[in-house]
PDB file of C-alpha atoms in Angstrom:
ATOM      1  CA  MET A 223      16.650   8.417  14.109  1.00 36.00           C
ATOM      2  CA  THR A 224      13.868   8.751  16.184  1.00 38.00           C
ATOM      3  CA  ALA A 225      10.015   8.816  14.534  1.00 43.00           C
ATOM      4  CA  PRO A 226       7.295  11.296  15.720  1.00 47.00           C
ATOM      5  CA  GLY A 227       4.770  10.437  19.328  1.00 54.00           C
ATOM      6  CA  GLY A 228       7.084   7.422  19.712  1.00 70.00           C
ATOM      7  CA  SER A 229       6.568   5.624  16.313  1.00 87.00           C
ATOM      8  CA  GLU A 230       9.239   3.611  15.876  1.00 85.00           C
ATOM      9  CA  ASP A 231       8.444   0.636  17.466  1.00 92.00           C
ATOM     10  CA  ARG A 232       5.575   0.133  14.968  1.00 96.00           C
ATOM     11  CA  THR A 233       6.590   1.594  12.146  1.00 97.00           C
ATOM     12  CA  MET A 234       7.576  -0.640   8.962  1.00 98.00           C
ATOM     13  CA  VAL A 235       9.236   1.078   6.017  1.00 98.00           C
ATOM     14  CA  ILE A 236       9.566  -0.508   2.689  1.00 98.00           C
ATOM     15  CA  GLU A 237      11.496   0.834  -0.680  1.00 98.00           C
ATOM     16  CA  ARG A 238      11.628  -0.703  -3.687  1.00 98.00           C
ATOM     17  CA  PHE A 239      13.328   2.083  -7.131  1.00 98.00           C
ATOM     18  CA  ILE A 240      11.181   1.202  -9.804  1.00 98.00           C
ATOM     19  CA  ALA A 241      13.348   1.899 -13.658  1.00 98.00           C
ATOM     20  CA  ALA A 242      10.566   4.100 -15.055  1.00 98.00           C
ATOM     21  CA  PRO A 243       8.987   7.764 -14.601  1.00 98.00           C
ATOM     22  CA  VAL A 244       7.237   9.492 -11.792  1.00 98.00           C
ATOM     23  CA  ALA A 245       4.579   9.606 -13.819  1.00 98.00           C
ATOM     24  CA  ALA A 246       4.057   5.675 -15.301  1.00 98.00           C
ATOM     25  CA  VAL A 247       4.639   4.599 -11.861  1.00 98.00           C
ATOM     26  CA  TRP A 248       1.566   7.489 -10.333  1.00 98.00           C
ATOM     27  CA  GLY A 249      -0.832   6.425 -12.882  1.00 97.00           C
ATOM     28  CA  ALA A 250      -0.473   2.958 -12.448  1.00 97.00           C
ATOM     29  CA  TRP A 251      -1.015   3.623  -8.318  1.00 97.00           C
ATOM     30  CA  PHE A 252      -3.620   6.099  -9.138  1.00 95.00           C
ATOM     31  CA  ASP A 253      -5.502   3.955 -11.753  1.00 97.00           C
ATOM     32  CA  PRO A 254      -9.053   2.487 -10.134  1.00 97.00           C
ATOM     33  CA  LEU A 255      -8.324  -0.402 -12.636  1.00 97.00           C
ATOM     34  CA  ALA A 256      -4.338  -0.725 -13.245  1.00 97.00           C
ATOM     35  CA  LEU A 257      -4.951  -0.869  -8.563  1.00 98.00           C
ATOM     36  CA  PRO A 258      -6.488  -4.492  -8.578  1.00 98.00           C
ATOM     37  CA  GLN A 259      -4.787  -5.466 -11.008  1.00 97.00           C
ATOM     38  CA  TRP A 260      -1.464  -5.012  -9.119  1.00 98.00           C
ATOM     39  CA  TRP A 261      -1.887  -4.471  -5.754  1.00 98.00           C
ATOM     40  CA  GLY A 262      -0.991  -7.161  -3.716  1.00 97.00           C
ATOM     41  CA  PRO A 263       1.853 -10.322  -2.687  1.00 98.00           C
ATOM     42  CA  ASP A 264       3.325 -12.632  -5.652  1.00 98.00           C
ATOM     43  CA  GLY A 265       0.307 -14.930  -6.152  1.00 97.00           C
ATOM     44  CA  PHE A 266      -2.543 -12.528  -4.595  1.00 98.00           C
ATOM     45  CA  SER A 267      -5.535 -11.155  -6.546  1.00 97.00           C
ATOM     46  CA  CYS A 268      -7.606  -8.126  -5.704  1.00 97.00           C
ATOM     47  CA  ARG A 269     -11.846  -8.887  -5.556  1.00 98.00           C
ATOM     48  CA  THR A 270     -13.165  -4.910  -5.353  1.00 98.00           C
ATOM     49  CA  SER A 271     -16.479  -3.469  -4.182  1.00 98.00           C
ATOM     50  CA  ARG A 272     -15.552  -0.111  -4.560  1.00 97.00           C
ATOM     51  CA  ILE A 273     -12.595   1.928  -5.473  1.00 98.00           C
ATOM     52  CA  ASP A 274     -12.974   5.838  -4.949  1.00 98.00           C
ATOM     53  CA  LEU A 275      -8.994   7.231  -5.344  1.00 97.00           C
ATOM     54  CA  ARG A 276      -8.984  10.835  -4.451  1.00 97.00           C
ATOM     55  CA  GLU A 277      -8.283  12.382  -1.279  1.00 97.00           C
ATOM     56  CA  GLY A 278     -11.324  11.302   1.168  1.00 98.00           C
ATOM     57  CA  GLY A 279     -12.175   8.279  -1.490  1.00 98.00           C
ATOM     58  CA  GLU A 280     -11.898   4.641  -0.470  1.00 98.00           C
ATOM     59  CA  TRP A 281     -11.091   1.242  -1.683  1.00 98.00           C
ATOM     60  CA  VAL A 282     -13.100  -1.509  -0.555  1.00 98.00           C
ATOM     61  CA  PHE A 283     -11.627  -4.642  -1.611  1.00 98.00           C
ATOM     62  CA  ASP A 284     -10.774  -8.276  -0.448  1.00 98.00           C
ATOM     63  CA  MET A 285      -7.194  -9.668  -1.084  1.00 97.00           C
ATOM     64  CA  ILE A 286      -7.870 -13.169  -2.475  1.00 98.00           C
ATOM     65  CA  ALA A 287      -4.762 -15.569  -1.451  1.00 97.00           C
ATOM     66  CA  PRO A 288      -3.409 -18.455  -3.998  1.00 97.00           C
ATOM     67  CA  ASP A 289      -5.007 -20.818  -1.265  1.00 98.00           C
ATOM     68  CA  GLY A 290      -8.402 -18.954  -1.409  1.00 98.00           C
ATOM     69  CA  THR A 291      -8.092 -17.606   1.550  1.00 97.00           C
ATOM     70  CA  VAL A 292      -9.652 -13.767   1.263  1.00 98.00           C
ATOM     71  CA  PHE A 293      -8.677 -10.774   3.414  1.00 96.00           C
ATOM     72  CA  PRO A 294     -10.836  -7.849   3.471  1.00 98.00           C
ATOM     73  CA  ASN A 295      -9.403  -4.826   2.690  1.00 97.00           C
ATOM     74  CA  HIS A 296      -9.915  -1.154   3.156  1.00 98.00           C
ATOM     75  CA  HIS A 297      -8.221   1.773   2.666  1.00 98.00           C
ATOM     76  CA  ARG A 298      -9.127   4.639   3.434  1.00 98.00           C
ATOM     77  CA  TYR A 299      -7.618   7.819   1.975  1.00 98.00           C
ATOM     78  CA  THR A 300      -6.642  11.132   3.874  1.00 98.00           C
ATOM     79  CA  ARG A 301      -4.077  13.170   1.786  1.00 98.00           C
ATOM     80  CA  ILE A 302      -3.355  13.313  -1.948  1.00 98.00           C
ATOM     81  CA  VAL A 303      -0.541  15.294  -3.355  1.00 98.00           C
ATOM     82  CA  PRO A 304      -0.663  14.425  -7.158  1.00 97.00           C
ATOM     83  CA  GLN A 305       3.103  12.477  -8.296  1.00 97.00           C
ATOM     84  CA  ALA A 306       4.432  12.965  -5.011  1.00 98.00           C
ATOM     85  CA  ARG A 307       2.442  11.252  -2.218  1.00 98.00           C
ATOM     86  CA  ILE A 308      -0.761   9.131  -1.509  1.00 98.00           C
ATOM     87  CA  ASP A 309      -1.342   9.079   2.725  1.00 98.00           C
ATOM     88  CA  TYR A 310      -4.262   6.194   3.815  1.00 98.00           C
ATOM     89  CA  ALA A 311      -5.838   4.043   6.393  1.00 98.00           C
ATOM     90  CA  LEU A 312      -5.671   0.436   6.793  1.00 97.00           C
ATOM     91  CA  HIS A 313      -9.022  -1.213   7.695  1.00 97.00           C
ATOM     92  CA  TRP A 314      -8.995  -4.183   8.929  1.00 95.00           C
ATOM     93  CA  GLY A 315     -12.355  -5.048   6.388  1.00 95.00           C
ATOM     94  CA  GLU A 316     -14.860  -2.562   5.078  1.00 96.00           C
ATOM     95  CA  ASN A 317     -15.123  -0.218   8.178  1.00 94.00           C
ATOM     96  CA  GLY A 318     -13.445  -1.806  10.196  1.00 96.00           C
ATOM     97  CA  PRO A 319     -11.076  -0.885  12.747  1.00 96.00           C
ATOM     98  CA  VAL A 320      -7.126   0.682  11.631  1.00 97.00           C
ATOM     99  CA  HIS A 321      -4.497  -0.870  11.745  1.00 95.00           C
ATOM    100  CA  ALA A 322      -2.367   1.051  10.505  1.00 98.00           C
ATOM    101  CA  GLU A 323      -2.083   4.638   8.786  1.00 98.00           C
ATOM    102  CA  ALA A 324       0.212   4.320   5.303  1.00 98.00           C
ATOM    103  CA  SER A 325       1.804   6.753   2.826  1.00 98.00           C
ATOM    104  CA  ALA A 326       3.347   6.056  -0.539  1.00 98.00           C
ATOM    105  CA  ARG A 327       5.721   8.589  -1.857  1.00 98.00           C
ATOM    106  CA  PHE A 328       6.808   8.469  -5.228  1.00 98.00           C
ATOM    107  CA  THR A 329      10.661  10.377  -5.521  1.00 98.00           C
ATOM    108  CA  PRO A 330      12.539  10.634  -8.824  1.00 98.00           C
ATOM    109  CA  GLU A 331      15.774   9.523  -9.324  1.00 97.00           C
ATOM    110  CA  ASP A 332      17.199   8.756 -11.796  1.00 96.00           C
ATOM    111  CA  GLY A 333      16.021   6.413 -13.745  1.00 96.00           C
ATOM    112  CA  GLY A 334      13.575   6.388 -11.953  1.00 98.00           C
ATOM    113  CA  THR A 335      11.676   6.159  -9.178  1.00 98.00           C
ATOM    114  CA  ARG A 336      12.396   5.669  -5.784  1.00 98.00           C
ATOM    115  CA  VAL A 337       8.982   4.078  -4.079  1.00 98.00           C
ATOM    116  CA  THR A 338       8.343   4.327  -0.431  1.00 98.00           C
ATOM    117  CA  LEU A 339       5.613   2.873   1.080  1.00 98.00           C
ATOM    118  CA  THR A 340       5.904   3.413   5.204  1.00 98.00           C
ATOM    119  CA  MET A 341       3.027   1.637   7.674  1.00 98.00           C
ATOM    120  CA  THR A 342       2.794   2.778  11.437  1.00 98.00           C
ATOM    121  CA  PHE A 343       0.935   0.808  13.369  1.00 98.00           C
ATOM    122  CA  VAL A 344      -1.454   1.090  15.860  1.00 97.00           C
ATOM    123  CA  SER A 345       0.574  -0.986  18.581  1.00 96.00           C
ATOM    124  CA  THR A 346       3.444  -2.097  18.830  1.00 96.00           C
ATOM    125  CA  GLU A 347       1.229  -5.633  18.767  1.00 95.00           C
ATOM    126  CA  GLU A 348       0.286  -5.097  14.727  1.00 95.00           C
ATOM    127  CA  TYR A 349       3.424  -4.231  13.824  1.00 97.00           C
ATOM    128  CA  ARG A 350       4.597  -7.518  15.407  1.00 96.00           C
ATOM    129  CA  ASN A 351       2.207  -9.608  13.616  1.00 95.00           C
ATOM    130  CA  ALA A 352       2.844  -7.823  10.295  1.00 96.00           C
ATOM    131  CA  LYS A 353       6.629  -8.604  10.564  1.00 96.00           C
ATOM    132  CA  GLY A 354       5.495 -12.061  12.410  1.00 96.00           C
ATOM    133  CA  PHE A 355       4.009 -13.060   8.868  1.00 93.00           C
ATOM    134  CA  GLY A 356       6.249 -11.386   6.327  1.00 96.00           C
ATOM    135  CA  ALA A 357       4.911  -8.025   5.565  1.00 96.00           C
ATOM    136  CA  VAL A 358       8.231  -6.309   4.835  1.00 97.00           C
ATOM    137  CA  GLU A 359       9.421  -9.518   2.296  1.00 97.00           C
ATOM    138  CA  LEU A 360       5.839  -9.357   1.131  1.00 97.00           C
ATOM    139  CA  GLY A 361       5.243  -5.804   0.449  1.00 98.00           C
ATOM    140  CA  LEU A 362       8.410  -5.987  -2.129  1.00 98.00           C
ATOM    141  CA  GLN A 363       6.603  -8.436  -3.559  1.00 98.00           C
ATOM    142  CA  THR A 364       3.721  -5.885  -4.002  1.00 98.00           C
ATOM    143  CA  LEU A 365       6.192  -3.499  -5.637  1.00 98.00           C
ATOM    144  CA  GLY A 366       8.097  -5.911  -7.742  1.00 98.00           C
ATOM    145  CA  LYS A 367       3.979  -6.720  -9.505  1.00 98.00           C
ATOM    146  CA  LEU A 368       4.021  -3.179  -9.335  1.00 98.00           C
ATOM    147  CA  ALA A 369       6.658  -2.390 -11.806  1.00 98.00           C
ATOM    148  CA  ARG A 370       6.117  -5.854 -14.172  1.00 98.00           C
ATOM    149  CA  HIS A 371       2.825  -3.680 -14.815  1.00 98.00           C
ATOM    150  CA  ILE A 372       4.457  -0.709 -16.131  1.00 98.00           C
ATOM    151  CA  GLY A 373       6.932  -2.995 -17.592  1.00 96.00           C
ATOM    152  CA  ALA A 374       9.865  -2.106 -15.729  1.00 96.00           C
ATOM    153  CA  ASP A 375      11.037  -5.051 -13.939  1.00 81.00           C
TER     154      ASP A 375
END
């Protein structure tokens, strides 16, 4: 299948089934107190500067690696369909350049929710860099932390 606009060579998809209803998964994702508690790969933490989880809102935060390395992040929320989808732009730091357009989709399935993260990077090089540092595995760890956060691991 070819992605719209020829983006197939720069689009990453990460999926995980979580044994909890959509309302619980959405609640953890869309709660400004909960989101920073579970966001990021294993061993990472978040330090939030601002968080406004609404269409047109943003989340400015640092992801802090286990070794103390700080990764500035800025998510700008462009579309929100309650309990179904969140679209957002990923920026390199506050007001930095966009490096990917992302979406999180929440699909009810028997016994739980399928969470699908899609990131379309601005260039093939950005995609390759993300793939090279293990973005798929790190994304799966993040979804694992979400599942543990809501007691569905």
